[in-house]
Short mmCIF file of C-alpha atoms in Angstrom, two decimals:
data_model
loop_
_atom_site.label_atom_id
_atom_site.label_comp_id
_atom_site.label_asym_id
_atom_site.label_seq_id
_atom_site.Cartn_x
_atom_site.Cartn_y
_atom_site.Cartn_z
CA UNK A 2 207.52 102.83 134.12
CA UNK A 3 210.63 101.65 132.93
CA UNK A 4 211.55 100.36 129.11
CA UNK A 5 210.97 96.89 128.38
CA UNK A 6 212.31 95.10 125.87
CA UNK A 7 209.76 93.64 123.02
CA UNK A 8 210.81 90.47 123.68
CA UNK A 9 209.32 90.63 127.22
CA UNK A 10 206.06 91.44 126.08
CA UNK A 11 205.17 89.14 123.27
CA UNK A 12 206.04 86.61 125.90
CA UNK A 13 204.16 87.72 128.52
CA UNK A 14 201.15 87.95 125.92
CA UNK A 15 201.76 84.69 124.61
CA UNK A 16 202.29 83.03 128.08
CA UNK A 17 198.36 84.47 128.36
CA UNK A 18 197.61 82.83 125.22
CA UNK A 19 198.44 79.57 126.50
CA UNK A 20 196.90 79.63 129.92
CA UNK A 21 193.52 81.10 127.93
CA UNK A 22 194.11 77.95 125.17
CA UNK A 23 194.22 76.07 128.11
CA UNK A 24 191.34 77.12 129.55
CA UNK A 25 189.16 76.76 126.16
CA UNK A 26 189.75 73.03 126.21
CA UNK A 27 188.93 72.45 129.73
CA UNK A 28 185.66 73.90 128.88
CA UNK A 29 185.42 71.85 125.64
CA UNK A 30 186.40 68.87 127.64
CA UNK A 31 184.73 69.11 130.68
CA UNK A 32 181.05 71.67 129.73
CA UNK A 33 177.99 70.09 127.82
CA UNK A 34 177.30 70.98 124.41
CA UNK A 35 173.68 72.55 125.16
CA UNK A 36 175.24 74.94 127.92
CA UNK A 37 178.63 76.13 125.59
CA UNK A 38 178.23 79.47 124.31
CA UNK A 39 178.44 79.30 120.03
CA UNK A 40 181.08 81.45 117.96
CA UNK A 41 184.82 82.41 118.64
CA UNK A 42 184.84 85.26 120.36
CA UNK A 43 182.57 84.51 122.84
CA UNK A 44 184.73 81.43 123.23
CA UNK A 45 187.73 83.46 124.09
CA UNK A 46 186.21 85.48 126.38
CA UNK A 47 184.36 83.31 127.72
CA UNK A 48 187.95 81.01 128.74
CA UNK A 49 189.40 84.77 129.81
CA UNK A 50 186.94 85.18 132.37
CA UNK A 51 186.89 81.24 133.97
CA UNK A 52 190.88 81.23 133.70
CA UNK A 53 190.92 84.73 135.66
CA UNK A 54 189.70 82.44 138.71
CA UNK A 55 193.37 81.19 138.50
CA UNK A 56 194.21 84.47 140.78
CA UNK A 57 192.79 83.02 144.03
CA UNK A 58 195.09 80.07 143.84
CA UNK A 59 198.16 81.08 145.73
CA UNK A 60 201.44 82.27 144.30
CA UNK A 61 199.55 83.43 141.27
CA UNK A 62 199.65 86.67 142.43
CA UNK A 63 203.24 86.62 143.18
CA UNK A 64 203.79 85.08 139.66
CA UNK A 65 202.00 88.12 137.73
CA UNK A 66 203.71 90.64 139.93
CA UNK A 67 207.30 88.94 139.06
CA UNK A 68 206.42 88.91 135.21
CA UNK A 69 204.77 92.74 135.35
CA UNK A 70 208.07 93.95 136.64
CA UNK A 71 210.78 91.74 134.80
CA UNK A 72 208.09 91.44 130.81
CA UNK A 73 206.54 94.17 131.07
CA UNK A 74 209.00 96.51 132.67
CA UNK A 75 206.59 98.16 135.51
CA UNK A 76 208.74 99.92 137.80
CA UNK A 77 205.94 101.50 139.96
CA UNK A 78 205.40 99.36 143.24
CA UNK A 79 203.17 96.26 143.24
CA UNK A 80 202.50 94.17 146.30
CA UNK A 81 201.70 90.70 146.97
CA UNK A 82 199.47 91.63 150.79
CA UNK A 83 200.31 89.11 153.28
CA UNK A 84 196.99 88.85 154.34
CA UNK A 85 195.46 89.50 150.93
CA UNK A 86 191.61 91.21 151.73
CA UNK A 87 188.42 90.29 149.16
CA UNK A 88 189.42 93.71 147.43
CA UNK A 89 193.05 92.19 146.61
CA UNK A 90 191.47 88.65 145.53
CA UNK A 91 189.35 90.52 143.17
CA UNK A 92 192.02 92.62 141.74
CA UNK A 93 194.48 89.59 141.11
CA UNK A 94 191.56 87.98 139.17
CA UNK A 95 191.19 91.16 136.71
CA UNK A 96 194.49 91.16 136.16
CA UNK A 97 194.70 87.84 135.24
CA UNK A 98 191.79 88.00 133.27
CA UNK A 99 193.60 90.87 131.21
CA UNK A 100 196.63 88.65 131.00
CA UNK A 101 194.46 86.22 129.12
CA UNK A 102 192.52 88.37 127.29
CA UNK A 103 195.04 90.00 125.75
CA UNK A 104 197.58 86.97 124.65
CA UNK A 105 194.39 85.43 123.09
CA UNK A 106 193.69 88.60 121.08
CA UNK A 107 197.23 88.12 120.01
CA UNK A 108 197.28 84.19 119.46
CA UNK A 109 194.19 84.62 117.45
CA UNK A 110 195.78 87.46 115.23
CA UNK A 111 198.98 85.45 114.66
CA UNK A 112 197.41 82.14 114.10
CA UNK A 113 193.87 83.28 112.26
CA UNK A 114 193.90 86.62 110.91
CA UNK A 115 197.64 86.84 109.64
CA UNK A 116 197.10 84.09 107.69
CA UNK A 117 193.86 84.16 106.37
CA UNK A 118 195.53 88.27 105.62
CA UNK A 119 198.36 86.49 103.67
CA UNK A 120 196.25 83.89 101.98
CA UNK A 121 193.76 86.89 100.86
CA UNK A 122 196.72 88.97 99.74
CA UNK A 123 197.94 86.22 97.16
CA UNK A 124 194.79 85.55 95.61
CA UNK A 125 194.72 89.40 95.09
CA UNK A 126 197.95 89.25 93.41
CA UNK A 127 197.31 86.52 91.18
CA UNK A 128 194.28 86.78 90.34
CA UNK A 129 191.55 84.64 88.62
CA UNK A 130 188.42 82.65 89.65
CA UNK A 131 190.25 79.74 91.11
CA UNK A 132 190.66 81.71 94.92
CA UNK A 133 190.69 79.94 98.88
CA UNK A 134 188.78 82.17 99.81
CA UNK A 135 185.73 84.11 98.58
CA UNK A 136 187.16 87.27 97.12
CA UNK A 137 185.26 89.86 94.94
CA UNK A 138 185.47 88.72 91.06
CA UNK A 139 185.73 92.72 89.41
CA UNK A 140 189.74 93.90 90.20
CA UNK A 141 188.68 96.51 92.19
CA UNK A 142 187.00 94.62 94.49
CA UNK A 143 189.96 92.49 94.70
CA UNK A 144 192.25 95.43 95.25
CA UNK A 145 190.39 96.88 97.81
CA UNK A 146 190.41 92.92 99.84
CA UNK A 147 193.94 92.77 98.93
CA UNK A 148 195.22 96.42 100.60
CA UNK A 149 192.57 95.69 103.30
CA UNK A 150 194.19 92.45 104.09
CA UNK A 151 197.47 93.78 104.09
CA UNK A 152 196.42 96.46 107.21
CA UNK A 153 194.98 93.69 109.18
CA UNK A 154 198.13 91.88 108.27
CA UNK A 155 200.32 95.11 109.67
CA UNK A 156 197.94 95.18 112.38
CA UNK A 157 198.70 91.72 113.72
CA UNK A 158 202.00 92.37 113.59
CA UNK A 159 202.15 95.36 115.80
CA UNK A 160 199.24 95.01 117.88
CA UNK A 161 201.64 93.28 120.76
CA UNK A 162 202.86 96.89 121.59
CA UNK A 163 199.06 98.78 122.33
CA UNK A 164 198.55 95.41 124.28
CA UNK A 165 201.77 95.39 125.82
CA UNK A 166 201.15 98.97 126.77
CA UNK A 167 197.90 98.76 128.13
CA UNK A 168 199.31 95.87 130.41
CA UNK A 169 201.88 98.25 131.68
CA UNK A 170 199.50 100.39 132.58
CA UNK A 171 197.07 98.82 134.33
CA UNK A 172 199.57 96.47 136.54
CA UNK A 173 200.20 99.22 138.98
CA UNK A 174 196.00 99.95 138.90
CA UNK A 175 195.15 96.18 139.43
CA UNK A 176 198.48 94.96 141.46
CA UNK A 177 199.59 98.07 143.59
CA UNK A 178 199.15 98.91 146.69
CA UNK A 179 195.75 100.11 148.27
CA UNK A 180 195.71 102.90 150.70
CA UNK A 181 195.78 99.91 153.42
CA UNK A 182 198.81 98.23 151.73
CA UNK A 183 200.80 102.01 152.59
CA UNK A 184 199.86 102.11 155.45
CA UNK A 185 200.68 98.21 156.75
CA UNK A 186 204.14 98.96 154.49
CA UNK A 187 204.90 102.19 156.47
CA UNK A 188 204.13 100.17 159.87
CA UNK A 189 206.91 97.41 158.59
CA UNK A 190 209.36 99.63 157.53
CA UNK A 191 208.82 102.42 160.18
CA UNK A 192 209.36 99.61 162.46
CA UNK A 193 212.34 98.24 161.10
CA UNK A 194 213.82 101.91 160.59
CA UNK A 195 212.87 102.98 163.84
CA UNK A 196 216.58 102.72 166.06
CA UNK A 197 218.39 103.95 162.99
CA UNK A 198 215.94 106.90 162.67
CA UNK A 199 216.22 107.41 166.19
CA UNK A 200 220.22 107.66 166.33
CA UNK A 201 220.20 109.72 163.34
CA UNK A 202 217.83 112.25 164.74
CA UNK A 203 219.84 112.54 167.83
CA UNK A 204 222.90 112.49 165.61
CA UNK A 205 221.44 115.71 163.52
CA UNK A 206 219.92 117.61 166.81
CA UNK A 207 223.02 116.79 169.44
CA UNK A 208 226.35 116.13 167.65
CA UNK A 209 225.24 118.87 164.81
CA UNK A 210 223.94 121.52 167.29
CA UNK A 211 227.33 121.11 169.16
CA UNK A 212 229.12 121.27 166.18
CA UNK A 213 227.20 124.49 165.63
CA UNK A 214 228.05 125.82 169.23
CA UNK A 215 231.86 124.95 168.65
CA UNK A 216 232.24 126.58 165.37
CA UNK A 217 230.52 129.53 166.71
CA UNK A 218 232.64 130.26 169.76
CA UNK A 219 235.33 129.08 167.87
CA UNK A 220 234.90 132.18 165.52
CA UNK A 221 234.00 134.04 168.44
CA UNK A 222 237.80 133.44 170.05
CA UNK A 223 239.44 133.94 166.97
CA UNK A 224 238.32 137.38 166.52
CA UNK A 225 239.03 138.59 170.11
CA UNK A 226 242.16 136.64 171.10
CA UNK A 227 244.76 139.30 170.92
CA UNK A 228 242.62 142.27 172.42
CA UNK A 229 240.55 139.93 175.14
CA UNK A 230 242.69 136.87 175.97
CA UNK A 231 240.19 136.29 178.90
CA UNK A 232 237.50 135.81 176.33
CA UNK A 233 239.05 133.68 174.49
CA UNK A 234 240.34 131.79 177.02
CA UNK A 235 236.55 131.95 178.28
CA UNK A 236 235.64 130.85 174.93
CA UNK A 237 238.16 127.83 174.23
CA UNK A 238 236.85 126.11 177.83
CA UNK A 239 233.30 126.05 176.37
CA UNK A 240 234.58 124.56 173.29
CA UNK A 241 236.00 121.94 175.67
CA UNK A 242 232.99 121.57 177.93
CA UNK A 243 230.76 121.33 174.45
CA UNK A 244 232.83 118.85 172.68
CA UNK A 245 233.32 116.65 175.68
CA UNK A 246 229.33 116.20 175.74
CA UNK A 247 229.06 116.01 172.18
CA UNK A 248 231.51 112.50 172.33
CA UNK A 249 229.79 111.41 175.37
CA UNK A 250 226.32 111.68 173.41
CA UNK A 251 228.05 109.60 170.65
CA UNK A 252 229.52 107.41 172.98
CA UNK A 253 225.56 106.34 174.28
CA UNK A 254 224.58 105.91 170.60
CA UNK A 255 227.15 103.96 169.58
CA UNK A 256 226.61 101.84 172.72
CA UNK A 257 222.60 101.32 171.56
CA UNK A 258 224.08 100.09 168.50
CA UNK A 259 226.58 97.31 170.01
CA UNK A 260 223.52 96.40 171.96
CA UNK A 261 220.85 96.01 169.14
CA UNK A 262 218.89 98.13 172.08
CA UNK A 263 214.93 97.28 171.04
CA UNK A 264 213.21 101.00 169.88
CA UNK A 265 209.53 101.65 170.96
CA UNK A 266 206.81 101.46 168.00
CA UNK A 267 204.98 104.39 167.14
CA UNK A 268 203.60 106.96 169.37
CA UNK A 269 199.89 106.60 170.54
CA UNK A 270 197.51 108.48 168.60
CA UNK A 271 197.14 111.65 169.60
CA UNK A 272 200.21 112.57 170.62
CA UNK A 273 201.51 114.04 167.97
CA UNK A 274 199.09 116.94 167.83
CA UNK A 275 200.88 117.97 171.23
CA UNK A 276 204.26 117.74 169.75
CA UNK A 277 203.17 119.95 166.53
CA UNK A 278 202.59 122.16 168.79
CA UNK A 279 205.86 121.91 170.84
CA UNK A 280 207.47 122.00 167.74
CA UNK A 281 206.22 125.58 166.80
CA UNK A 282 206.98 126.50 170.47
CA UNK A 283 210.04 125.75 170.39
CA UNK A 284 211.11 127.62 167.36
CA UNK A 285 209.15 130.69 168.52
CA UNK A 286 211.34 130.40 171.52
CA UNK A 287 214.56 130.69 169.54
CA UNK A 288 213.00 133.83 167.99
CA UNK A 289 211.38 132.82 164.71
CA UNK A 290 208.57 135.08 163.83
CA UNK A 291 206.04 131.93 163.12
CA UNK A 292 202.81 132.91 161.50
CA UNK A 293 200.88 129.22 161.85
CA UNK A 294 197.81 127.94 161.00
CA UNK A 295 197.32 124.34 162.01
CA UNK A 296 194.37 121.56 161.83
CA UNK A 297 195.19 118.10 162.05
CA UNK A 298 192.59 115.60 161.67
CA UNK A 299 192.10 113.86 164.94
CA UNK A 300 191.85 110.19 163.27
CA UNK A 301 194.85 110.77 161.93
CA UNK A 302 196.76 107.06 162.16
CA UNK A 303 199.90 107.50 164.79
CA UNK A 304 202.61 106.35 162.38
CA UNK A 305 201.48 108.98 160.07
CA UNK A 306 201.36 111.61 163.39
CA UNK A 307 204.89 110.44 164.05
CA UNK A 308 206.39 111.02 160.14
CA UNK A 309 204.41 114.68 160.02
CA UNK A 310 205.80 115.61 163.13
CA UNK A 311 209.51 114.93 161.94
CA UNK A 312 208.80 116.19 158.44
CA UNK A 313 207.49 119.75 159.69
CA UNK A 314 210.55 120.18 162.29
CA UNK A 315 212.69 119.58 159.71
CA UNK A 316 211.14 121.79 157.24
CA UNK A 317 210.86 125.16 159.98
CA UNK A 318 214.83 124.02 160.95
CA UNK A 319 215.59 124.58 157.67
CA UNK A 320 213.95 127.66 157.18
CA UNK A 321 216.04 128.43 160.79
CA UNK A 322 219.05 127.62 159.77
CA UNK A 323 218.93 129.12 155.86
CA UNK A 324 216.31 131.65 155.52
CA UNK A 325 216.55 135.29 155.62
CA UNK A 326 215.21 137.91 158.49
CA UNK A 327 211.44 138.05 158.05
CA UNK A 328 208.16 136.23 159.06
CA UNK A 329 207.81 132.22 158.16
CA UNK A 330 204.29 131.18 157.48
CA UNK A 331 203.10 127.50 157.99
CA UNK A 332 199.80 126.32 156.63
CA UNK A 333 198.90 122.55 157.70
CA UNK A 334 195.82 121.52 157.07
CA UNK A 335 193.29 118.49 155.11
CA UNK A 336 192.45 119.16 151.64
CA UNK A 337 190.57 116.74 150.05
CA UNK A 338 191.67 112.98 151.76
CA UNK A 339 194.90 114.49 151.92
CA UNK A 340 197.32 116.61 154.27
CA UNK A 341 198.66 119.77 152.80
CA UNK A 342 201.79 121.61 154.71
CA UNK A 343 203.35 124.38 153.11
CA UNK A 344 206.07 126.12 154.81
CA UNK A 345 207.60 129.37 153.49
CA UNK A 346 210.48 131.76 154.00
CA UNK A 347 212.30 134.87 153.44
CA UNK A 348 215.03 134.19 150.80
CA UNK A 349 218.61 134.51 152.60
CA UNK A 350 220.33 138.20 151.72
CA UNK A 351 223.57 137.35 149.21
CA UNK A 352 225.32 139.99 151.69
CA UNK A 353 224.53 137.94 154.87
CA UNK A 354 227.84 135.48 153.85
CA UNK A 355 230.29 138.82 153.18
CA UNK A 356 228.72 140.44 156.93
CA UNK A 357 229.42 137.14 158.48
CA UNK A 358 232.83 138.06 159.81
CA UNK A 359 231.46 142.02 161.03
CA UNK A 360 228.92 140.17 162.72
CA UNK A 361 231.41 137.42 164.80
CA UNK A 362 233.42 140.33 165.52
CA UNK A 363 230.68 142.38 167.08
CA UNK A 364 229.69 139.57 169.22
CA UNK A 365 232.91 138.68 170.15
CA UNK A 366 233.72 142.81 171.47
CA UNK A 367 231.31 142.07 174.42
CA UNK A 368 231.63 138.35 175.34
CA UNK A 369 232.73 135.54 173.38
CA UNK A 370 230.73 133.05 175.64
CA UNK A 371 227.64 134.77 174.54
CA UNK A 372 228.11 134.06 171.17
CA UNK A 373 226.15 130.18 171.95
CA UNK A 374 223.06 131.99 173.08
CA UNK A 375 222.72 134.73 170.48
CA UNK A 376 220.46 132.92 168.28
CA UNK A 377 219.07 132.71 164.96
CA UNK A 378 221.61 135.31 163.78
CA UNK A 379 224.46 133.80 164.93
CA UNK A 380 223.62 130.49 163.55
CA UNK A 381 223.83 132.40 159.81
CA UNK A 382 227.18 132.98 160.69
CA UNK A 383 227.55 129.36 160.49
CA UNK A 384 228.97 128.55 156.91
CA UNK A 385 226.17 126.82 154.79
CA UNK A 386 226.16 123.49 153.59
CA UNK A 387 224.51 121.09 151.71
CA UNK A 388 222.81 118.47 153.81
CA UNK A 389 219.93 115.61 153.44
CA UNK A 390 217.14 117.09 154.74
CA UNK A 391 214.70 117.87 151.12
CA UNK A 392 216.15 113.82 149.88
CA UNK A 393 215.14 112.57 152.83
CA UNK A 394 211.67 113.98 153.34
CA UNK A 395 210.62 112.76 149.70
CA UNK A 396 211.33 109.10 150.68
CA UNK A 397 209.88 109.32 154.02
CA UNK A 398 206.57 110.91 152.05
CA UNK A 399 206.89 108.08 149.41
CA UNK A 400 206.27 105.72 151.91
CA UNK A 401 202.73 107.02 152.41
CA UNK A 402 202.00 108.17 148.72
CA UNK A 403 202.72 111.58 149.26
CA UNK A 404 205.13 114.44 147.61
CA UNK A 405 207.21 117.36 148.31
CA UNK A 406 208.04 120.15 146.32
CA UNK A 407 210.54 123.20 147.33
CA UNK A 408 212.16 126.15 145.24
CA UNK A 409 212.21 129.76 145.28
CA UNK A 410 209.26 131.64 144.59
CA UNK A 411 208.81 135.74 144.32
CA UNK A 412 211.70 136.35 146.53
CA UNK A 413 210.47 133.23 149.40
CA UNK A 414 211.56 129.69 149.31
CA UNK A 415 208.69 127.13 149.26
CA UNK A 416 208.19 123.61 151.03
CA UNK A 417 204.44 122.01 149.84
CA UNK A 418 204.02 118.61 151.11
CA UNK A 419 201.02 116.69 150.12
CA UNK A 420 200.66 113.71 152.31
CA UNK A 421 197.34 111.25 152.20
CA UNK A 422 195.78 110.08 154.71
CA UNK A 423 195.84 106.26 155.11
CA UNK A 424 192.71 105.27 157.16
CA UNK A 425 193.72 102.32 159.34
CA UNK A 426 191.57 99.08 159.04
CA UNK A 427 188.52 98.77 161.90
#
């Protein structure tokens, strides 16, 4: 939650005030005598709870959602459903009910209580029988009313801030999103993300691995050039070969972007528990020693499949690409309503970086062709770099609710994801 300035708030209370003022004379106006309830405060909360019904008329909900964020300061997400459900209706109505409820409690303090305070506090002060209102006659009676007065007098005065507050708080609780508002917002935006996702994984997995392939046998060359000219030679034509594919792959996605080429929507359900599974294949095949121990619930919704699937091949490439030698252990499983992956690694050796150039040269003695096929070690001879992977998987768990946390951690690096699951409407 962001800061708000004071200002904000005392008008978003007082704008309550109004609407529950408002409220109090419709019922004066409009409810017989014999059926009104008798006394003040029963009054105000009486107009609270009939002016709350203002939250199924539409746009209200828009309207509270526009002053939570811009009076209040709320800065968590709030939603206005297009196809609000009873649940939503009856959330809009509490909120507005503690919209009222609240700017009365102010109105009445500024208008009632401060004054009747400062009226109290002047008789105090000056004494005598001749008083406005009844006040003990012995001075310490009329001390004690007098300092009394003057905390109810404080109180008005900063009583906008705990109500203020409160409001802050409870505008994400009552004007949020539900578990069905992720999951219809993930739909929408997976939908309208889903070429540029699309181009940017083929981007990362075909333009980067060639990049990969070239700087390799690039390094390879280098090293052998002057003792093994066939090599090199050998080496620079798969350079060629690899970046002549590599701009005919970019050529195809910058194509589907001139076209605006249509992407498919999300996978059906299902599916995705096979392509887990590939996933782990495949980096078993390029020789990581994967210790997993899956469970994925079978109701699992298919945009949620999709998104899992992308966030744990991302997570073992990175332990690929920048962990040290040494088994990785996955753990995927439900805990609670939620999914909970953790994926950890060895730490990579400080020394790896000084060996890197021993290690191109050794692979380069036999054949510098090789030197594409050799694997996970020669991919650490590959200088690191910083990338987007860790930013990227917190906003694509964001979109569902969920959170990722990675560090180092007695000598492994750490990846927990905690992702909920969003049950999709019958």
């Amino acid at each position: 939650m962001r800061g708000s300035r004071p200002g904000g708030r005392v008008a978003w209370l007082m704008a309550g005030a109004a609407i529950c003022t408002a409220a109090a004379l419709l019922i004066a106006l409009f409810v017989p005598p014999e059926l009104r309830v008798r006394g003040f405060a029963p009054m105000v909360l009486g107009s609270a709870l009939l002016g709350g019904l203002l939250g199924l008329a539409p746009g209200v909900r828009e309207i509270e959602v526009a002053a939570a964020r811009t009076m209040l300061g709320v800065a968590e997400d709030l939603v206005v459903p297009a196809r609000p459900r009873p649940a939503d209706r009856l959330r809009s109505i509490a909120f507005v009910q503690v919209h009222l409820l609240s700017g009365a409690i102010l109105a009445a303090g500024l208008t009632m209580a401060l004054p009747a305070s400062l009226v109290v506090i002047v008789d105090a002060l000056r004494g005598g029988a001749d008083t406005l209102l009844p006040l003990p006659s012995d001075p310490v009676g009329r001390v004690v009313s007098g300092i009394g007065a003057g905390l109810l007098a404080a109180l008005v005065l900063v009583i906008w801030w705990p109500l203020g507050a409160l409001a802050a708080r409870l505008a994400p609780v009552l004007l949020g999103p539900t578990a069905q508002d992720r999951l219809a917002l993930a739909l929408a935006r997976s939908a309208q993300e889903a070429a540029r996702t699309r181009i940017a994984r083929d981007l990362h997995d075909g333009i980067g691995h060639a990049l990969t392939v070239v700087s390799l046998q690039a390094a390879a060359g280098r090293h052998v050039i002057t003792r093994d000219p066939a090599s090199a030679e050998e080496a620079l034509a798969r350079i060629e070969d690899t970046a002549r594919r590599a701009l005919e792959e970019l050529d195809g996605m910058l194509a589907a972007l001139r076209e605006d080429a249509p992407s498919g929507g999300a996978e059906p359900s299902g599916q995705h528990r096979r392509r887990l599974e590939a996933v782990l294949a495949e980096h078993r095949r390029a020789g990581m020693d994967l210790r997993a121990e899956v469970d994925v619930p079978p109701d699992l919704p298919a945009v949620q499949g999709e998104h899992l699937v992308r966030i744990l091949a991302e997570l073992l490439a990175n332990a690929h690409r920048h962990g040290g030698p040494g088994p990785v252990d996955l753990r995927l499983g439900p805990v609670g309503s939620a999914l909970l992956l953790e994926v950890s690694n060895p730490l990579a050796d400080a020394a790896d970086a000084a060996d890197a150039a021993d290690a191109a040269d050794a692979a380069g003695a036999g054949d510098a062709g090789d030197a594409a096929d050799a694997g996970p070690a020669a991919e650490d001879r590959v200088p690191r770099r910083g990338g987007h992977g860790l930013p990227g998987l917190s906003e694509r768990l964001a979109l569902f609710g969920g959170d990722l946390e990675a560090g180092p951690e007695a000598g492994r690096w750490w990846a927990r994801v905690r992702l909920p699951i969003l049950q999709e409407e019958p």
